[in-house]
Coordinates of C-alpha atoms in Angstrom, one line a residue:
Chain A
M11 CA 2.5 -22.5 16.5
R12 CA 4.1 -19.1 16.5
E13 CA 3.6 -16.5 13.8
L14 CA 6.0 -13.5 13.5
I15 CA 4.8 -10.6 11.3
I16 CA 7.2 -8.1 9.9
L17 CA 5.7 -4.7 9.4
S18 CA 6.9 -1.1 9.0
G19 CA 4.1 1.4 8.2
K20 CA 6.4 3.2 5.7
G21 CA 7.4 1.3 2.6
G22 CA 11.0 0.6 1.6
T23 CA 12.5 0.4 5.1
G24 CA 13.9 -3.1 4.6
K25 CA 11.1 -5.5 5.6
T26 CA 11.7 -8.0 2.8
S27 CA 15.5 -8.0 3.0
L28 CA 15.3 -8.7 6.7
T29 CA 12.6 -11.3 6.4
A30 CA 14.9 -13.2 4.0
A31 CA 17.8 -12.8 6.4
F32 CA 15.7 -14.1 9.3
A33 CA 14.5 -17.0 7.2
S34 CA 18.0 -18.2 6.7
L35 CA 18.7 -17.9 10.5
A36 CA 15.5 -19.6 11.6
E37 CA 15.3 -23.3 11.8
N38 CA 12.2 -25.2 10.7
S39 CA 10.0 -22.3 9.6
V40 CA 7.4 -21.6 7.0
L41 CA 7.6 -18.3 5.0
C42 CA 4.6 -16.3 4.1
D43 CA 4.6 -13.2 1.8
A44 CA 1.6 -11.2 2.8
D45 CA 2.6 -8.1 0.7
V46 CA 0.3 -9.5 -2.0
D47 CA 0.0 -6.4 -4.1
A48 CA 3.8 -5.9 -4.5
A49 CA 5.3 -9.2 -3.4
D50 CA 9.1 -9.3 -3.6
L51 CA 10.2 -12.0 -1.2
H52 CA 10.2 -14.6 -4.0
L53 CA 13.0 -12.6 -5.7
L54 CA 15.3 -13.6 -2.9
M55 CA 13.9 -17.1 -2.4
Q56 CA 13.6 -18.4 -6.0
P57 CA 10.7 -20.7 -4.9
Q58 CA 9.9 -23.9 -6.7
I59 CA 6.2 -23.8 -7.1
R60 CA 4.6 -27.0 -5.9
Q61 CA 0.9 -26.0 -6.1
R62 CA -0.7 -23.1 -7.9
S63 CA -4.3 -22.0 -7.1
D64 CA -6.7 -19.4 -8.4
F65 CA -7.8 -16.7 -6.0
M66 CA -11.5 -16.0 -6.6
G67 CA -12.4 -12.6 -5.2
G68 CA -15.7 -10.7 -5.6
S69 CA -18.0 -10.4 -8.6
K70 CA -18.4 -7.6 -11.1
A71 CA -21.5 -6.5 -13.0
V72 CA -21.7 -7.1 -16.8
I73 CA -24.6 -5.7 -18.8
N74 CA -26.1 -7.9 -21.5
P75 CA -26.8 -5.4 -24.3
S76 CA -29.4 -7.6 -25.9
L77 CA -31.6 -7.5 -22.8
C78 CA -30.9 -3.9 -21.7
T79 CA -33.7 -1.5 -22.5
G80 CA -31.7 1.5 -21.4
C81 CA -34.1 2.4 -18.6
G82 CA -31.3 3.9 -16.5
T83 CA -32.2 2.3 -13.2
C84 CA -28.7 0.9 -12.8
I85 CA -27.1 4.3 -13.4
D86 CA -29.4 5.9 -10.9
L87 CA -28.7 3.4 -8.2
C88 CA -25.0 2.9 -8.6
R89 CA -23.1 4.9 -6.0
F90 CA -19.7 4.3 -7.6
D91 CA -20.2 5.9 -11.0
G92 CA -19.6 2.4 -12.4
I93 CA -22.0 2.6 -15.3
S94 CA -21.6 4.8 -18.4
D95 CA -24.3 6.6 -20.3
R96 CA -23.9 3.9 -22.9
F97 CA -24.7 1.2 -20.3
Q98 CA -21.3 -0.2 -20.0
V99 CA -19.8 -1.2 -16.7
D100 CA -16.4 0.3 -15.8
A101 CA -14.7 -2.7 -14.2
I102 CA -12.3 -0.4 -12.4
R103 CA -15.1 1.5 -10.7
C104 CA -17.4 -1.4 -10.1
E105 CA -17.4 -2.1 -6.4
G106 CA -19.1 -5.6 -6.8
C107 CA -22.1 -4.7 -4.6
G108 CA -24.7 -6.2 -7.0
V109 CA -27.3 -3.5 -6.5
C110 CA -27.7 -2.9 -10.2
V111 CA -27.9 -6.7 -10.7
D112 CA -30.8 -7.1 -8.3
F113 CA -32.7 -4.0 -9.3
C114 CA -32.5 -4.3 -13.1
P115 CA -36.1 -4.7 -14.2
E116 CA -35.1 -6.7 -17.2
K117 CA -32.6 -8.9 -15.3
A118 CA -30.1 -7.9 -18.0
I119 CA -27.1 -7.8 -15.7
D120 CA -24.8 -10.7 -15.0
F121 CA -22.5 -10.9 -12.0
P122 CA -19.7 -13.3 -12.7
V123 CA -17.2 -14.1 -9.9
Q124 CA -13.7 -12.7 -10.7
R125 CA -10.4 -14.4 -10.7
C126 CA -8.5 -11.8 -8.8
G127 CA -5.1 -13.4 -8.6
E128 CA -3.1 -16.6 -7.9
W129 CA -1.5 -18.1 -4.8
Y130 CA 1.2 -20.6 -4.4
I131 CA 2.7 -23.2 -2.1
S132 CA 6.4 -23.5 -2.9
D133 CA 9.7 -25.0 -1.7
T134 CA 12.7 -22.8 -1.0
R135 CA 16.1 -23.5 0.3
F136 CA 14.9 -22.3 3.7
G137 CA 11.7 -24.3 3.8
P138 CA 8.2 -24.1 2.4
M139 CA 6.7 -20.7 1.4
V140 CA 3.2 -19.5 0.8
H141 CA 2.9 -16.5 -1.5
A142 CA 0.5 -14.9 -3.9
R143 CA 0.1 -12.5 -6.7
L144 CA -2.9 -10.2 -6.7
G145 CA -4.2 -9.4 -10.2
I146 CA -3.4 -5.9 -11.5
A147 CA -5.7 -3.2 -10.2
E148 CA -7.7 -5.7 -8.1
E149 CA -9.5 -5.4 -4.8
N150 CA -9.8 -7.9 -2.0
S151 CA -6.1 -7.8 -0.9
G152 CA -7.2 -8.4 2.7
K153 CA -9.1 -11.5 1.8
L154 CA -6.0 -12.8 -0.1
V155 CA -3.8 -12.1 2.9
S156 CA -6.2 -14.0 5.2
L157 CA -6.2 -16.9 2.8
I158 CA -2.4 -17.2 2.5
R159 CA -1.9 -16.8 6.3
R160 CA -4.5 -19.6 6.9
R161 CA -2.7 -21.8 4.4
S162 CA 0.7 -21.1 6.0
R163 CA -0.7 -22.3 9.3
Q164 CA -2.1 -25.4 7.8
L165 CA 1.2 -26.1 6.0
A166 CA 3.1 -25.6 9.2
E167 CA 0.8 -27.9 11.1
E168 CA 1.0 -30.6 8.5
S169 CA 4.8 -30.5 8.2
G170 CA 5.5 -30.1 11.9
Q171 CA 7.1 -26.6 11.7
D172 CA 6.3 -24.4 14.6
L173 CA 7.3 -21.0 13.3
I174 CA 5.8 -18.9 10.5
I175 CA 7.7 -15.7 9.4
T176 CA 5.3 -13.4 7.5
D177 CA 6.6 -10.5 5.4
G178 CA 3.8 -7.9 5.8
P179 CA 2.6 -5.1 3.6
P180 CA 3.2 -1.3 4.1
G181 CA 0.5 1.0 5.4
I182 CA -2.3 0.5 7.9
G183 CA -5.2 -0.4 5.6
C184 CA -7.0 -3.6 4.8
P185 CA -4.1 -6.0 4.0
V186 CA -2.2 -4.8 7.2
I187 CA -5.3 -5.3 9.3
A188 CA -5.6 -8.8 7.7
S189 CA -2.0 -9.5 8.6
L190 CA -2.2 -8.6 12.3
G191 CA -5.2 -10.5 13.7
G192 CA -4.0 -13.5 15.7
A193 CA -0.3 -12.9 15.2
T194 CA 2.1 -14.1 17.9
A195 CA 4.3 -11.0 17.7
L196 CA 5.1 -8.1 15.5
V197 CA 8.5 -6.9 14.4
I198 CA 8.6 -3.3 13.1
V199 CA 11.4 -2.5 10.8
T200 CA 11.7 1.3 10.5
E201 CA 14.2 3.9 9.4
P202 CA 15.4 7.0 11.2
T203 CA 13.5 9.6 9.2
V204 CA 10.7 11.9 10.2
S205 CA 8.4 9.9 7.9
G206 CA 9.6 6.6 9.3
L207 CA 8.8 7.7 12.8
H208 CA 5.4 9.1 11.8
D209 CA 4.4 6.0 9.9
M210 CA 5.6 3.7 12.6
E211 CA 3.5 5.5 15.1
R212 CA 0.3 4.8 13.0
V213 CA 1.1 1.1 12.6
V214 CA 1.8 1.0 16.4
D215 CA -1.6 2.6 17.1
L216 CA -3.2 -0.1 14.9
A217 CA -1.3 -2.9 16.5
A218 CA -2.4 -1.7 19.9
H219 CA -6.0 -2.4 18.9
F220 CA -5.0 -6.0 18.2
K221 CA -3.1 -6.3 21.5
V222 CA -0.1 -7.9 19.7
P223 CA 3.3 -8.0 21.4
G224 CA 5.7 -5.7 19.5
M225 CA 9.5 -5.4 18.9
A226 CA 11.3 -2.9 16.7
C227 CA 14.6 -2.5 14.9
I228 CA 16.0 0.6 13.2
N229 CA 17.5 0.1 9.8
K230 CA 20.0 2.5 8.3
Y231 CA 20.2 4.0 11.8
D232 CA 23.4 6.0 11.0
L233 CA 21.6 8.2 8.5
N234 CA 20.2 10.2 11.4
P235 CA 21.2 9.1 14.9
E236 CA 18.9 11.7 16.5
M237 CA 15.9 10.2 14.8
T238 CA 17.1 6.8 15.8
E239 CA 16.9 7.9 19.4
A240 CA 13.5 9.4 18.9
I241 CA 12.2 6.1 17.5
E242 CA 13.7 4.1 20.3
Q243 CA 12.0 6.5 22.8
L244 CA 8.7 6.0 21.0
A245 CA 9.2 2.2 21.2
V246 CA 9.8 2.3 25.0
R247 CA 6.8 4.5 25.6
R248 CA 4.6 2.1 23.7
N249 CA 6.0 -1.0 25.4
I250 CA 7.8 -2.2 22.3
A251 CA 11.1 -4.1 22.8
V252 CA 14.0 -2.4 21.0
L253 CA 15.9 -5.1 19.2
G254 CA 18.8 -3.0 17.9
R255 CA 20.2 -0.8 15.2
I256 CA 21.3 -1.9 11.7
P257 CA 23.8 0.4 9.9
F258 CA 23.3 1.6 6.3
D259 CA 25.1 -1.0 4.2
P260 CA 25.1 -1.4 0.4
V261 CA 25.4 -5.1 1.0
F262 CA 21.6 -5.2 1.2
T263 CA 21.2 -3.9 -2.4
R264 CA 24.2 -6.0 -3.7
S265 CA 22.9 -9.2 -2.3
M266 CA 19.4 -8.4 -3.6
V267 CA 20.8 -7.9 -7.1
E268 CA 22.1 -11.5 -6.9
G269 CA 18.9 -12.9 -5.6
K270 CA 20.4 -13.7 -2.2
N271 CA 20.0 -12.7 1.4
I272 CA 22.8 -10.9 3.2
F273 CA 24.2 -14.1 4.8
E274 CA 24.7 -15.7 1.4
Y275 CA 26.6 -12.7 0.0
G276 CA 30.2 -11.8 0.5
E277 CA 32.3 -11.9 3.6
R278 CA 30.9 -11.9 7.1
T279 CA 31.0 -8.4 8.6
A280 CA 29.7 -6.6 11.6
L281 CA 26.4 -6.2 9.8
H282 CA 25.8 -10.0 9.8
V283 CA 26.7 -10.2 13.5
Q284 CA 24.2 -7.4 14.3
V285 CA 21.4 -9.1 12.3
E286 CA 22.1 -12.4 14.1
K287 CA 21.9 -10.7 17.4
I288 CA 18.6 -9.2 16.5
W289 CA 17.2 -12.5 15.4
D290 CA 18.4 -14.1 18.6
K291 CA 16.5 -11.5 20.6
I292 CA 13.4 -12.1 18.6
I293 CA 13.4 -15.8 18.8
H294 CA 14.2 -15.9 22.5
S295 CA 11.8 -13.1 23.5
P296 CA 9.1 -14.2 26.0
S297 CA 6.4 -13.4 23.4
M298 CA 7.8 -16.0 21.0
N299 CA 7.8 -18.8 23.6
P300 CA 7.5 -22.2 21.8
L301 CA 4.3 -23.0 23.8
G302 CA 2.6 -20.1 22.1
I303 CA 1.4 -18.6 25.4
V304 CA 0.2 -15.1 24.8
D305 CA 2.6 -12.6 26.5
F306 CA 0.1 -10.0 27.7
K307 CA 2.9 -8.1 29.5
A308 CA 4.5 -7.4 26.1
T309 CA 1.5 -6.1 24.2
I310 CA 1.8 -2.8 22.5
R311 CA 0.1 0.0 24.4
Chain B
M1 CA -3.2 18.9 -15.6
I2 CA -3.3 16.1 -13.1
I3 CA 0.0 14.3 -12.4
S4 CA -0.1 11.3 -10.1
V5 CA 3.2 10.2 -8.6
A6 CA 3.2 6.4 -8.0
S7 CA 5.7 3.6 -7.7
G8 CA 4.6 0.1 -6.9
K9 CA 7.3 -0.4 -4.3
G10 CA 7.2 1.7 -1.2
G11 CA 10.1 3.9 -0.1
T12 CA 11.4 4.8 -3.6
G13 CA 10.9 8.5 -3.3
K14 CA 7.3 9.3 -4.3
T15 CA 6.8 11.9 -1.6
T16 CA 10.2 13.5 -2.3
V17 CA 9.4 13.8 -6.0
A18 CA 5.8 15.1 -5.4
T19 CA 6.7 17.7 -2.9
N20 CA 9.8 19.0 -4.7
L21 CA 7.8 19.1 -8.0
A22 CA 5.1 21.2 -6.3
L23 CA 7.7 23.5 -4.7
A24 CA 9.6 23.9 -7.9
L25 CA 6.4 25.0 -9.7
G26 CA 5.7 27.3 -6.9
E27 CA 2.3 28.6 -7.9
Q28 CA -1.0 27.6 -9.6
V29 CA -0.4 24.2 -8.2
E30 CA -2.1 22.0 -5.6
L31 CA -0.5 19.0 -3.9
L32 CA -2.9 16.2 -2.9
D33 CA -1.6 13.6 -0.4
C34 CA -3.5 10.5 -1.4
D35 CA -1.3 8.1 0.6
V36 CA -4.0 8.3 3.2
E37 CA -2.7 5.3 5.2
E38 CA 0.6 6.9 5.8
P39 CA 0.4 10.6 4.7
N40 CA 3.8 12.3 4.8
A41 CA 3.7 15.1 2.3
D42 CA 2.7 17.6 5.0
L43 CA 5.9 16.8 6.9
F44 CA 7.9 18.1 3.9
L45 CA 5.7 20.9 2.5
K46 CA 4.9 22.2 6.0
P47 CA 1.7 23.9 5.0
L48 CA -0.5 26.1 7.1
I49 CA -3.6 24.0 7.7
S50 CA -6.7 26.2 7.5
R51 CA -9.3 23.5 8.2
T52 CA -9.8 19.8 8.9
E53 CA -13.0 18.0 8.3
K54 CA -14.2 14.5 9.3
V55 CA -15.1 12.3 6.3
E56 CA -17.7 9.7 6.7
T57 CA -19.2 6.9 4.5
P58 CA -22.8 6.0 4.8
I59 CA -23.8 2.8 6.6
P60 CA -27.2 1.4 7.4
L61 CA -29.2 2.3 10.5
V62 CA -32.1 -0.1 11.2
D63 CA -35.3 1.1 12.9
G64 CA -36.2 -1.9 15.1
E65 CA -39.8 -0.7 15.3
K66 CA -40.4 -0.9 11.6
C67 CA -38.2 -4.0 10.9
T68 CA -40.1 -7.3 10.5
G69 CA -36.9 -9.4 10.3
C70 CA -37.7 -10.5 6.7
G71 CA -34.0 -10.8 5.9
K72 CA -34.0 -9.2 2.5
C73 CA -31.2 -6.8 3.6
A74 CA -28.9 -9.7 4.5
E75 CA -29.7 -11.4 1.2
I76 CA -28.7 -8.4 -0.9
C77 CA -25.5 -7.5 1.0
R78 CA -22.5 -9.0 -0.8
F79 CA -20.1 -8.0 2.0
N80 CA -21.8 -9.8 4.9
A81 CA -22.2 -6.4 6.6
I82 CA -25.7 -7.0 7.7
T83 CA -27.3 -10.1 9.0
V84 CA -30.5 -11.2 10.6
V85 CA -30.5 -13.4 13.8
G86 CA -34.0 -14.5 14.7
K87 CA -35.9 -11.2 14.2
K88 CA -33.0 -8.9 15.0
V89 CA -30.8 -7.2 12.4
L90 CA -27.1 -6.9 13.1
V91 CA -25.0 -4.4 11.2
F92 CA -21.2 -4.8 11.0
P93 CA -20.2 -1.2 10.1
E94 CA -16.5 -2.0 9.2
L95 CA -17.6 -4.5 6.5
C96 CA -20.1 -2.1 4.8
H97 CA -19.1 -0.7 1.3
S98 CA -21.9 1.9 1.4
C99 CA -23.7 0.7 -1.7
G100 CA -27.1 1.4 -0.2
G101 CA -28.6 -1.9 -1.4
C102 CA -30.1 -2.8 2.0
M103 CA -31.9 0.5 2.3
L104 CA -33.3 0.1 -1.3
V105 CA -34.5 -3.5 -0.8
C106 CA -36.1 -3.1 2.6
P107 CA -39.9 -3.4 2.0
E108 CA -40.7 -1.7 5.3
G109 CA -38.6 1.4 4.8
A110 CA -36.9 0.5 8.1
I111 CA -33.4 1.3 7.0
S112 CA -31.9 4.8 6.9
E113 CA -28.3 5.8 6.9
T114 CA -25.8 7.0 9.4
G115 CA -22.0 7.4 9.0
R116 CA -18.8 5.5 9.7
E117 CA -15.7 7.7 10.0
L118 CA -13.2 7.0 7.3
G119 CA -10.8 9.6 8.5
T120 CA -10.1 13.3 8.0
I121 CA -9.4 15.6 5.1
S122 CA -7.3 18.8 5.7
F123 CA -6.9 21.9 3.6
G124 CA -4.0 24.2 3.7
H125 CA -1.4 26.1 1.7
R126 CA 2.2 27.1 1.7
N127 CA 3.0 30.4 -0.1
G128 CA 1.3 29.8 -3.4
I129 CA 0.9 26.1 -3.2
G130 CA -2.5 24.6 -2.3
F131 CA -2.5 21.4 -0.1
I132 CA -5.1 18.8 0.6
N133 CA -4.5 15.6 2.5
G134 CA -6.5 12.6 3.6
R135 CA -5.7 10.8 6.8
L136 CA -7.3 7.4 7.3
R137 CA -8.7 6.6 10.7
V138 CA -6.5 4.0 12.4
G139 CA -8.5 0.8 12.3
E140 CA -10.3 1.7 9.1
A141 CA -9.6 -0.8 6.4
M142 CA -10.9 0.9 3.3
S143 CA -8.8 3.7 1.9
P144 CA -10.2 4.2 -1.7
P145 CA -13.4 6.1 -0.6
L146 CA -11.3 8.6 1.3
I147 CA -8.8 8.9 -1.6
R148 CA -11.7 9.7 -3.9
K149 CA -12.9 12.4 -1.5
V150 CA -9.5 14.0 -1.5
R151 CA -9.4 13.9 -5.3
A152 CA -12.9 15.4 -5.5
A153 CA -11.9 18.3 -3.4
A154 CA -9.1 19.4 -5.8
D155 CA -9.3 22.7 -7.7
P156 CA -9.6 21.8 -11.4
N157 CA -8.1 25.2 -12.4
L158 CA -4.7 24.3 -10.8
V159 CA -2.0 21.8 -11.7
T160 CA -2.8 18.9 -9.4
I161 CA 0.1 16.8 -8.1
I162 CA -1.0 13.6 -6.4
D163 CA 1.2 11.7 -3.9
A164 CA -0.1 8.1 -4.4
P165 CA 0.1 5.2 -2.1
P166 CA 2.4 2.2 -2.8
G167 CA 1.2 -1.1 -4.3
T168 CA -0.8 -1.9 -7.4
S169 CA -4.3 -2.6 -6.0
C170 CA -7.4 -0.5 -5.4
P171 CA -5.9 2.4 -3.4
V172 CA -3.3 3.2 -6.1
I173 CA -6.0 2.9 -8.8
A174 CA -8.1 5.4 -6.9
A175 CA -5.1 7.8 -6.8
M176 CA -4.3 7.3 -10.5
N177 CA -7.6 7.0 -12.3
G178 CA -8.5 10.0 -14.4
A179 CA -5.0 11.5 -14.1
D180 CA -3.4 13.0 -17.3
F181 CA 0.1 11.6 -16.5
I182 CA 1.5 9.0 -14.1
L183 CA 5.0 9.8 -12.9
M184 CA 6.6 6.5 -11.6
V185 CA 9.4 6.8 -9.1
T186 CA 11.6 3.7 -8.9
E187 CA 15.0 2.5 -7.9
P188 CA 17.2 0.3 -10.0
T189 CA 17.0 -2.8 -7.8
P190 CA 15.3 -6.1 -8.4
F191 CA 12.5 -5.1 -6.0
G192 CA 12.1 -1.7 -7.6
L193 CA 11.9 -3.2 -11.1
H194 CA 9.6 -6.0 -10.2
D195 CA 7.0 -3.7 -8.5
L196 CA 7.5 -1.1 -11.3
R197 CA 6.5 -3.7 -13.9
L198 CA 3.2 -4.3 -12.0
A199 CA 2.5 -0.6 -11.6
V200 CA 3.1 0.0 -15.3
E201 CA 0.7 -2.8 -16.1
A202 CA -1.9 -1.1 -13.9
V203 CA -1.3 2.2 -15.7
R204 CA -1.7 0.5 -19.1
V205 CA -5.1 -0.8 -17.9
L206 CA -6.1 2.8 -17.2
N207 CA -4.7 4.0 -20.5
I208 CA -2.7 6.9 -19.1
P209 CA 0.8 8.0 -20.4
C210 CA 3.6 7.5 -17.9
G211 CA 7.2 8.3 -17.4
L212 CA 10.0 7.4 -14.9
V213 CA 12.1 9.1 -12.3
I214 CA 14.9 6.8 -11.3
N215 CA 16.0 7.5 -7.7
R216 CA 19.3 6.4 -6.2
A217 CA 20.1 5.7 -9.9
D218 CA 23.6 4.5 -9.2
I219 CA 22.9 1.7 -6.8
G220 CA 21.7 -1.7 -7.8
D221 CA 21.9 -2.8 -11.5
L222 CA 21.0 -1.6 -15.0
Q223 CA 17.9 -3.7 -15.6
V224 CA 15.4 -0.9 -15.1
F225 CA 17.1 1.2 -17.8
A226 CA 16.7 -1.8 -20.2
Y227 CA 13.1 -2.3 -19.1
A228 CA 12.3 1.4 -19.7
E229 CA 13.7 1.2 -23.2
S230 CA 11.9 -2.0 -24.2
E231 CA 8.6 -0.8 -22.8
R232 CA 9.1 2.7 -24.2
V233 CA 8.6 4.4 -20.9
P234 CA 10.6 7.6 -21.0
I235 CA 13.1 8.3 -18.2
L236 CA 12.4 11.9 -17.3
M237 CA 14.9 12.4 -14.5
T238 CA 17.5 10.5 -12.5
I239 CA 18.5 11.3 -8.9
P240 CA 21.9 9.8 -7.8
F241 CA 22.4 8.2 -4.5
D242 CA 23.8 10.8 -2.3
R243 CA 24.1 10.5 1.5
R244 CA 23.4 14.3 1.7
I245 CA 20.1 13.8 0.0
A246 CA 19.2 10.9 2.3
E247 CA 20.0 13.0 5.3
I248 CA 18.0 15.9 4.1
Y249 CA 15.1 13.6 3.6
S250 CA 15.6 12.1 7.1
R251 CA 15.1 15.5 8.6
S252 CA 12.0 16.1 6.4
Q253 CA 13.6 18.9 4.6
V254 CA 13.2 19.4 0.8
L255 CA 15.8 19.2 -1.9
V256 CA 14.8 22.3 -3.8
E257 CA 15.5 24.4 -0.7
E258 CA 18.6 22.7 0.7
I259 CA 20.4 22.2 -2.7
P260 CA 19.0 24.9 -4.9
E261 CA 20.2 23.5 -8.2
W262 CA 17.5 20.9 -7.8
R263 CA 14.8 23.6 -8.2
R264 CA 15.8 23.9 -11.9
Q265 CA 15.8 20.1 -12.3
F266 CA 12.3 19.7 -11.0
F267 CA 11.0 22.6 -13.0
D268 CA 12.5 21.0 -16.1
L269 CA 10.9 17.7 -15.1
Y270 CA 7.5 19.4 -15.2
G271 CA 8.3 20.7 -18.7
R272 CA 9.1 17.2 -19.9
I273 CA 5.9 15.8 -18.5
E274 CA 3.9 18.5 -20.2
A275 CA 5.6 17.9 -23.6
F276 CA 5.3 14.1 -23.3
T277 CA 1.6 14.3 -22.4
K278 CA 0.9 16.6 -25.3
S279 CA 2.7 14.3 -27.9
W280 CA 1.0 11.2 -26.4
R281 CA -2.4 12.9 -26.8
R282 CA -1.6 13.8 -30.4
T283 CA -0.5 10.2 -31.2
K284 CA -3.7 8.9 -29.6
Q285 CA -5.9 11.3 -31.7
C286 CA -4.2 10.2 -34.9
A287 CA -4.7 6.5 -33.9
N288 CA -8.3 7.2 -33.5

């Protein structure tokens, strides 16, 4: 079983558009959208939902006014300013630690488990897909990412697919950490901007902790060829295979507007050839060997 | 006045809008970079950093001499950050949410607190503009506590402009909660609109007025304009797609300095935000 994770550090570099393009080139793969708090892959995949499940996250405190004597213990102990002077819990601030619940002398505080979102197993024209929707303003995105990655693996095992393509979240925080552990290889999609380089460096530092093999491609490379060079040099220094450069091309946006990937839109151009070449390099890289043998020589340093 | 610049989708231009807005105001303003996972505002503002401090969050420290291995600490911890194996207590610092429950519940008083590094916070300025940013330690999972520290360090007498992280979950909420106005930056594409909808829902939960900047306004489709109208979210500014702008951004330069007519545009944007916030407050007062 091989799992390829697409990350970027910086948002908006083209992770999802490329994931969709790769999905159409891959044979026999399971898709996983791990960007659970702003999931977009389904907009290009139009998944037919086969199974819908609740995602139960942490608990939140609720004060029962008929039992509360207003002693103030909860307010004193809460470190998150989660309880107002009128003894109401601010659900946004409540961390779900339960300290107030346990220390309330009147046992006046309930602690119901929260439904924090939904996750789905779906069918798409390129194979099965596992995706999710984290509830608005919710926590536990890392937990949800771990859950859908686990389900993607199960699904792949059950249906005999040996490749999972995972569209990852931006940043380097909890959902990204949850995306990286145990991945076969990482593809970084970046852009030739000072921010793109800076953000890539941070996600590379994180991936180095996890000893994941890394590859990188530069999207919209022609916006700044000098920065493209700088990014490629960074990749080489960190033992990351450079997959290639993708030109700025409005076809990405145009195909997105039609809910398609770039291979399903318009005429075949040099862009398509280039993305095919990149996919070819990914899938034939030693790190992605079908036996799933970890390629220690290729881990990010 | 606290303005938080958010988006839902990443890469729509939050940092561009936040930095240019701060530079257009020029004084009595402080820019807070709360995208602590990937802080970029300093690359554009290029402030002089006067000091950098380490930020820690409390985690338990168990005194093995006093501990009897009763297990009450492991029982209270909802995050599995502390566990008892035999008579020995193990702490998993990276899982700890710093609630202090274990320390409160320990009957032997065997638990005190030490710190886990969340990251750093830097203070600086450029000309008249104050600057604070948070930088999450690589490997640290929890960004909201660091975001709250950055927010707490702001000078309440200045206009605060917050560069928020992408998404719609807890880090963004930490960067938006308590703001007077949320400025959403989006692009007119299906991804931009989809994530904008989620972000606007989050803003509605917080009950804060919001308005839109549509970046690269002439790519994609017109759906976002229809959405703005039906949801009554005012469009306060549009920025066309212009290769020049993309190139200026790629070199981490700022619009108001490279193409001076944008200074006026961003200055006017602030005026519109102020006017809209005032009328929103009046309507709210009447409704109450």
